[in-house]
Short mmCIF file of C-alpha atoms in Angstrom, two decimals:
data_model
loop_
_atom_site.label_atom_id
_atom_site.label_comp_id
_atom_site.label_asym_id
_atom_site.label_seq_id
_atom_site.Cartn_x
_atom_site.Cartn_y
_atom_site.Cartn_z
CA MET A 1296 113.39 115.60 106.88
CA PRO A 1297 112.58 119.35 107.93
CA ASP A 1298 109.78 119.92 110.46
CA LEU A 1299 106.36 121.44 110.25
CA PRO A 1300 106.12 124.99 110.76
CA ALA A 1301 105.68 125.95 114.73
CA SER A 1302 103.35 128.70 113.94
CA ILE A 1303 102.27 131.28 110.99
CA ASP A 1304 105.46 133.57 110.91
CA ALA A 1305 107.75 129.98 110.39
CA ALA A 1306 105.35 128.81 107.73
CA GLN A 1307 105.75 132.22 106.32
CA ASP A 1308 109.93 131.85 106.58
CA MET A 1309 109.39 129.24 105.30
CA LEU A 1310 107.80 129.99 101.86
CA GLY A 1311 110.27 132.37 101.78
CA LYS A 1312 113.34 130.08 101.88
CA ALA A 1313 111.71 128.18 99.33
CA GLY A 1314 111.73 131.09 97.03
CA TYR A 1315 107.11 132.07 97.71
CA VAL A 1316 106.54 135.77 98.84
CA SER A 1317 103.54 134.82 100.65
CA GLY A 1318 101.53 137.23 102.18
CA ARG A 1319 99.97 136.88 105.50
CA GLY A 1320 96.48 135.38 104.97
CA LEU A 1321 98.28 133.16 102.79
CA SER A 1322 100.56 132.15 105.52
CA THR A 1323 98.36 131.66 108.11
CA VAL A 1324 95.97 129.02 106.07
CA VAL A 1325 99.08 126.82 105.49
CA PHE A 1326 99.96 126.93 108.92
CA LEU A 1327 96.44 125.95 109.44
CA SER A 1328 96.52 123.05 107.25
CA LEU A 1329 99.81 121.42 107.83
CA ARG A 1330 98.74 121.25 111.54
CA LEU A 1331 95.62 120.41 111.05
CA GLY A 1332 96.04 117.62 108.24
CA ARG A 1333 93.14 119.40 106.69
CA PRO A 1334 93.51 119.75 102.43
CA LEU A 1335 93.97 122.98 101.38
CA PHE A 1336 91.59 124.55 98.64
CA LEU A 1337 93.44 127.48 96.45
CA GLU A 1338 90.98 129.57 94.34
CA GLY A 1339 91.82 132.46 91.81
CA GLU A 1340 93.36 133.34 88.71
CA ALA A 1341 95.10 131.79 86.08
CA GLY A 1342 99.03 132.91 86.95
CA VAL A 1343 98.23 134.33 90.40
CA GLY A 1344 100.33 131.14 91.83
CA LYS A 1345 98.58 128.67 93.50
CA THR A 1346 100.62 125.40 91.89
CA GLU A 1347 103.90 127.35 92.86
CA ILE A 1348 102.12 127.11 96.66
CA ALA A 1349 102.57 123.32 96.39
CA LYS A 1350 106.00 123.38 95.01
CA ALA A 1351 107.41 125.48 97.66
CA LEU A 1352 106.28 123.47 100.19
CA SER A 1353 107.67 119.93 98.96
CA ALA A 1354 110.47 122.13 99.03
CA ALA A 1355 110.65 123.18 102.09
CA LEU A 1356 109.55 120.14 103.58
CA GLY A 1357 111.76 117.92 101.28
CA ARG A 1358 108.45 115.63 100.44
CA ARG A 1359 107.87 114.61 97.36
CA LEU A 1360 105.65 116.75 94.77
CA ILE A 1361 102.95 113.92 93.19
CA ARG A 1362 100.66 116.20 90.58
CA LEU A 1363 97.16 114.47 89.42
CA GLN A 1364 96.33 117.34 86.52
CA CYS A 1365 93.11 117.83 85.70
CA TYR A 1366 91.67 117.79 82.41
CA GLU A 1367 87.99 117.63 81.06
CA GLY A 1368 87.10 113.94 81.15
CA LEU A 1369 88.84 113.16 83.59
CA ASP A 1370 87.61 109.84 85.58
CA ALA A 1371 88.58 107.51 88.94
CA THR A 1372 90.20 105.31 87.57
CA SER A 1373 93.08 107.27 85.60
CA ALA A 1374 93.62 109.16 88.62
CA VAL A 1375 94.31 106.23 90.60
CA TYR A 1376 95.57 102.93 88.73
CA GLU A 1377 95.70 101.73 85.80
CA TRP A 1378 96.97 97.98 84.60
CA ASN A 1379 99.63 97.83 82.81
CA PHE A 1380 97.87 95.66 79.62
CA PRO A 1381 100.51 95.24 76.85
CA ALA A 1382 102.84 93.66 80.29
CA GLN A 1383 99.52 91.36 80.64
CA MET A 1384 99.36 90.11 77.23
CA VAL A 1385 103.53 89.25 77.47
CA ALA A 1386 102.23 87.62 80.19
CA ILE A 1387 99.61 85.55 79.29
CA ARG A 1388 101.23 84.37 75.27
CA THR A 1389 104.29 83.40 77.70
CA ALA A 1390 101.75 81.47 79.86
CA GLU A 1391 100.32 79.57 76.69
CA ALA A 1392 103.39 79.14 75.31
CA GLU A 1393 104.70 77.00 78.07
CA GLY A 1394 101.77 75.31 78.81
CA GLY A 1395 100.36 73.68 82.04
CA ALA A 1396 99.77 77.36 83.16
CA ASP A 1397 97.07 77.49 85.72
CA ARG A 1398 94.21 79.49 85.12
CA GLN A 1399 93.60 80.86 88.82
CA SER A 1400 97.37 81.39 88.99
CA LEU A 1401 97.97 82.77 86.25
CA THR A 1402 94.95 85.97 86.69
CA ASN A 1403 96.40 86.25 90.41
CA GLU A 1404 99.84 86.99 88.95
CA LEU A 1405 97.93 89.35 85.73
CA PHE A 1406 95.95 91.22 88.58
CA SER A 1407 99.14 91.66 91.27
CA ASP A 1408 101.73 94.08 92.13
CA ARG A 1409 103.45 93.28 89.28
CA PHE A 1410 101.19 94.93 86.35
CA LEU A 1411 100.06 97.59 88.66
CA ILE A 1412 100.30 101.48 87.26
CA ARG A 1413 99.97 103.78 90.36
CA ARG A 1414 98.54 106.63 89.04
CA PRO A 1415 98.74 110.37 91.12
CA LEU A 1416 96.17 109.47 94.34
CA LEU A 1417 97.49 106.02 94.49
CA GLU A 1418 100.69 107.01 94.73
CA ALA A 1419 100.42 109.78 97.06
CA MET A 1420 99.04 106.67 99.21
CA GLN A 1421 102.28 104.66 99.37
CA PRO A 1422 104.55 105.36 101.66
CA GLN A 1423 107.35 107.89 100.82
CA GLU A 1424 110.82 108.37 101.75
CA GLY A 1425 111.31 112.08 104.25
CA GLY A 1426 107.62 111.37 104.64
CA PRO A 1427 104.25 111.30 103.28
CA PRO A 1428 104.05 113.43 100.18
CA VAL A 1429 102.32 116.87 98.68
CA LEU A 1430 99.60 116.32 96.04
CA LEU A 1431 98.46 118.65 93.81
CA ILE A 1432 95.43 118.59 92.68
CA ASP A 1433 95.51 121.21 90.38
CA GLU A 1434 92.71 122.83 88.23
CA LEU A 1435 90.26 120.64 89.70
CA ASP A 1436 87.64 123.19 87.92
CA ARG A 1437 88.43 121.65 84.65
CA THR A 1438 86.88 118.70 85.81
CA ASP A 1439 82.99 117.46 86.35
CA GLU A 1440 81.08 116.87 89.39
CA PRO A 1441 81.67 112.52 89.33
CA PHE A 1442 84.87 112.94 89.87
CA GLU A 1443 84.40 115.98 92.52
CA ALA A 1444 82.18 113.46 94.36
CA PHE A 1445 84.84 110.96 93.65
CA LEU A 1446 87.64 113.07 94.89
CA LEU A 1447 85.59 114.06 98.36
CA GLU A 1448 85.63 110.33 99.30
CA ALA A 1449 88.86 109.87 98.26
CA LEU A 1450 90.01 112.47 100.46
CA SER A 1451 87.85 111.99 103.51
CA ASP A 1452 88.99 108.37 104.07
CA PHE A 1453 92.24 109.23 102.36
CA GLN A 1454 91.64 105.93 100.94
CA VAL A 1455 90.67 104.37 97.37
CA THR A 1456 89.66 100.97 95.90
CA ILE A 1457 90.89 99.14 93.61
CA PRO A 1458 88.55 96.07 92.75
CA GLU A 1459 91.39 93.20 91.66
CA LEU A 1460 93.68 93.95 94.52
CA GLY A 1461 91.14 95.67 97.84
CA THR A 1462 91.33 98.53 99.45
CA VAL A 1463 94.42 100.92 99.93
CA SER A 1464 94.56 103.14 102.82
CA ALA A 1465 97.41 106.12 103.66
CA GLY A 1466 99.30 105.23 106.17
CA GLU A 1467 99.99 108.85 106.79
CA PRO A 1468 98.01 111.31 104.70
CA PRO A 1469 99.91 113.22 102.19
CA ILE A 1470 99.47 117.19 102.02
CA VAL A 1471 96.71 117.98 99.74
CA ILE A 1472 96.84 121.35 97.36
CA LEU A 1473 93.99 122.07 95.76
CA THR A 1474 93.87 124.27 93.13
CA SER A 1475 90.66 126.31 90.54
CA ASN A 1476 90.83 129.45 88.41
CA ARG A 1477 87.39 129.60 88.58
CA THR A 1478 85.96 128.72 85.14
CA ARG A 1479 83.23 127.27 87.37
CA GLU A 1480 81.81 126.59 90.80
CA VAL A 1481 83.28 123.58 92.69
CA HIS A 1482 80.68 121.92 94.51
CA ASP A 1483 80.17 123.14 98.30
CA ALA A 1484 80.84 119.51 99.72
CA LEU A 1485 84.30 119.43 98.54
CA LYS A 1486 84.63 122.86 99.78
CA ARG A 1487 83.61 121.80 103.18
CA ARG A 1488 86.30 118.91 103.24
CA CYS A 1489 89.01 122.07 103.06
CA LEU A 1490 90.31 125.26 104.48
CA TYR A 1491 89.82 127.62 101.83
CA HIS A 1492 92.11 130.95 100.58
CA TRP A 1493 91.36 133.00 97.46
CA VAL A 1494 94.92 133.98 96.01
CA ASP A 1495 94.55 137.23 94.35
CA TYR A 1496 96.61 139.44 92.59
CA PRO A 1497 99.78 140.98 94.89
CA ASP A 1498 99.81 144.40 96.14
CA PHE A 1499 102.37 146.61 94.67
CA ASP A 1500 105.22 145.28 97.51
CA ARG A 1501 104.26 141.79 97.37
CA GLU A 1502 104.53 141.32 93.26
CA TYR A 1503 108.38 143.65 93.71
CA ALA A 1504 109.50 140.98 96.20
CA ILE A 1505 108.56 138.15 93.82
CA LEU A 1506 110.19 139.75 90.99
CA ARG A 1507 113.39 140.58 92.79
CA ALA A 1508 112.69 136.60 93.99
CA LYS A 1509 112.16 135.38 90.38
CA ALA A 1510 113.93 137.86 88.21
CA PRO A 1511 116.87 138.68 89.76
CA GLU A 1512 119.09 140.23 86.97
CA ALA A 1513 116.22 143.07 86.34
CA THR A 1514 117.60 146.01 87.87
CA GLU A 1515 115.66 147.69 90.71
CA ALA A 1516 114.62 150.48 88.84
CA LEU A 1517 113.59 148.13 85.62
CA THR A 1518 111.83 145.38 88.28
CA ARG A 1519 109.43 149.06 89.87
CA GLU A 1520 108.60 150.01 86.29
CA VAL A 1521 107.83 146.40 84.75
CA VAL A 1522 105.32 146.03 88.34
CA THR A 1523 103.89 149.42 87.84
CA PHE A 1524 103.06 149.02 84.33
CA VAL A 1525 101.43 145.50 85.28
CA GLN A 1526 99.39 146.49 87.83
CA ARG A 1527 97.86 149.13 86.17
CA LEU A 1528 97.60 146.90 82.79
CA ARG A 1529 95.20 144.85 84.86
CA GLY A 1530 92.89 147.63 85.74
CA GLU A 1531 92.35 147.36 81.82
CA ASP A 1532 89.35 145.55 79.57
CA LEU A 1533 91.19 142.94 79.13
CA PHE A 1534 90.30 139.38 78.28
CA LYS A 1535 92.87 137.69 80.33
CA LYS A 1536 94.71 139.89 82.73
CA PRO A 1537 98.58 139.01 82.98
CA GLY A 1538 99.26 137.22 86.58
CA VAL A 1539 102.49 137.43 88.30
CA ALA A 1540 103.89 134.59 86.31
CA GLU A 1541 103.40 136.87 82.85
CA ALA A 1542 104.80 139.52 84.47
CA ILE A 1543 108.28 137.26 85.81
CA ASP A 1544 108.19 136.33 82.18
CA TRP A 1545 107.91 139.60 80.67
CA ALA A 1546 111.17 141.14 83.35
CA LYS A 1547 113.18 137.95 82.07
CA CYS A 1548 112.44 139.55 78.32
CA LEU A 1549 113.19 142.70 79.02
CA VAL A 1550 116.59 141.40 80.37
CA ALA A 1551 117.22 139.41 77.21
CA LEU A 1552 117.25 142.06 75.70
CA ASP A 1553 118.95 144.90 77.62
CA ALA A 1554 116.68 147.06 78.53
CA VAL A 1555 116.71 149.27 81.59
CA GLN A 1556 113.65 150.60 81.10
CA LEU A 1557 110.42 151.05 79.52
CA SER A 1558 109.33 152.47 76.54
CA PRO A 1559 106.02 152.52 73.81
CA GLN A 1560 108.64 150.49 71.35
CA VAL A 1561 109.97 148.38 73.79
CA ILE A 1562 106.85 147.35 75.39
CA ALA A 1563 104.70 146.84 71.53
CA ASP A 1564 107.68 144.23 71.10
CA THR A 1565 107.25 141.95 74.19
CA LEU A 1566 103.81 142.44 75.02
CA GLY A 1567 103.26 138.70 74.01
CA ALA A 1568 105.48 138.18 76.58
CA LEU A 1569 102.42 139.36 78.79
CA LEU A 1570 98.63 139.01 77.09
CA LYS A 1571 98.21 136.01 75.71
CA TYR A 1572 95.00 136.95 73.51
CA GLN A 1573 95.18 138.70 70.21
CA ASP A 1574 92.42 140.73 70.69
CA ASP A 1575 93.69 141.83 73.99
CA ILE A 1576 97.61 142.95 72.17
CA ALA A 1577 96.07 144.47 69.40
CA ARG A 1578 93.99 146.50 72.38
CA MET A 1579 96.65 147.62 73.76
CA GLN A 1580 99.07 148.61 70.47
CA GLY A 1581 99.74 152.50 69.71
CA SER A 1582 98.78 155.11 72.12
CA GLU A 1583 97.42 153.18 74.57
CA VAL A 1584 100.32 151.68 75.44
CA LYS A 1585 101.35 154.98 75.61
CA ARG A 1586 99.24 155.84 78.22
CA ILE A 1587 99.60 153.09 80.60
CA LEU A 1588 103.06 153.42 80.34
CA ASP A 1589 102.59 157.75 81.31
CA GLU A 1590 100.35 156.43 84.14
CA ALA A 1591 102.27 154.27 85.25
CA SER A 1592 105.86 156.67 84.92
CA ALA A 1593 103.40 159.28 87.16
CA ALA A 1594 103.12 156.92 89.79
CA LEU A 1595 106.61 156.65 90.55
CA ALA A 1596 107.79 159.56 89.35
CA PRO A 1597 109.05 161.22 93.27
CA VAL A 1598 106.22 163.66 95.28
#
């Protein structure tokens, strides 16, 4: 099992080897989170690579990745455990058919580990081969305040309670990554429990390095054009600006079309890989695309 990084540079190198191009600020907070055993709370626009950080950590450290995808209405029970009700009913009918089943013994059997379905939070607190897992709590802003309050307690002690079985504690706490797209504010009490980092859109050099790593089939020249155009596009008045994930997808689409350079026509044909709302696509049609492409080309032109 790979050791935890001993320095910020080692953390940056570790993420890089796992395919994640990290800046100094992010590498620092990842290093501190691992060194101090503190949850890491990542906020930023959708598509800037927050989820990929957890995946890279899992790959780099050889740890299992356990993901809790948050959604509106998620409650504590759904995140921790549930009982296998169909299997319990089969066991009850079998006991009734055989006759003479002791009620207390049957109850103990029904609410035992055999019928327990572990959901992400409980699973992350179990011993894992290779060491404590990486627990990704993704898009926390989709949930509500009661779940946040429960999560705060669970992450403070790294334990959960199952009424029928008692309290389950993590022998070794998992590596916890929480993400938020900031569709609403997460409560300060939960943020204080974590180390915090805002994941912003990357600058040109870092986004270029990301695309070279994630879409190596694209030529260096095309990659530069893609990054410059996308970064110019983010400056426009759009409902949803394209993230790094969209830039990667777009580069792959261009390669699939055998495009060697950007043109107004090829951009118009592939805008659906970059923009996900019809109003944004409509706004960028025609002369707007040509204007942004001209600005991007001017920025790339040698002085």
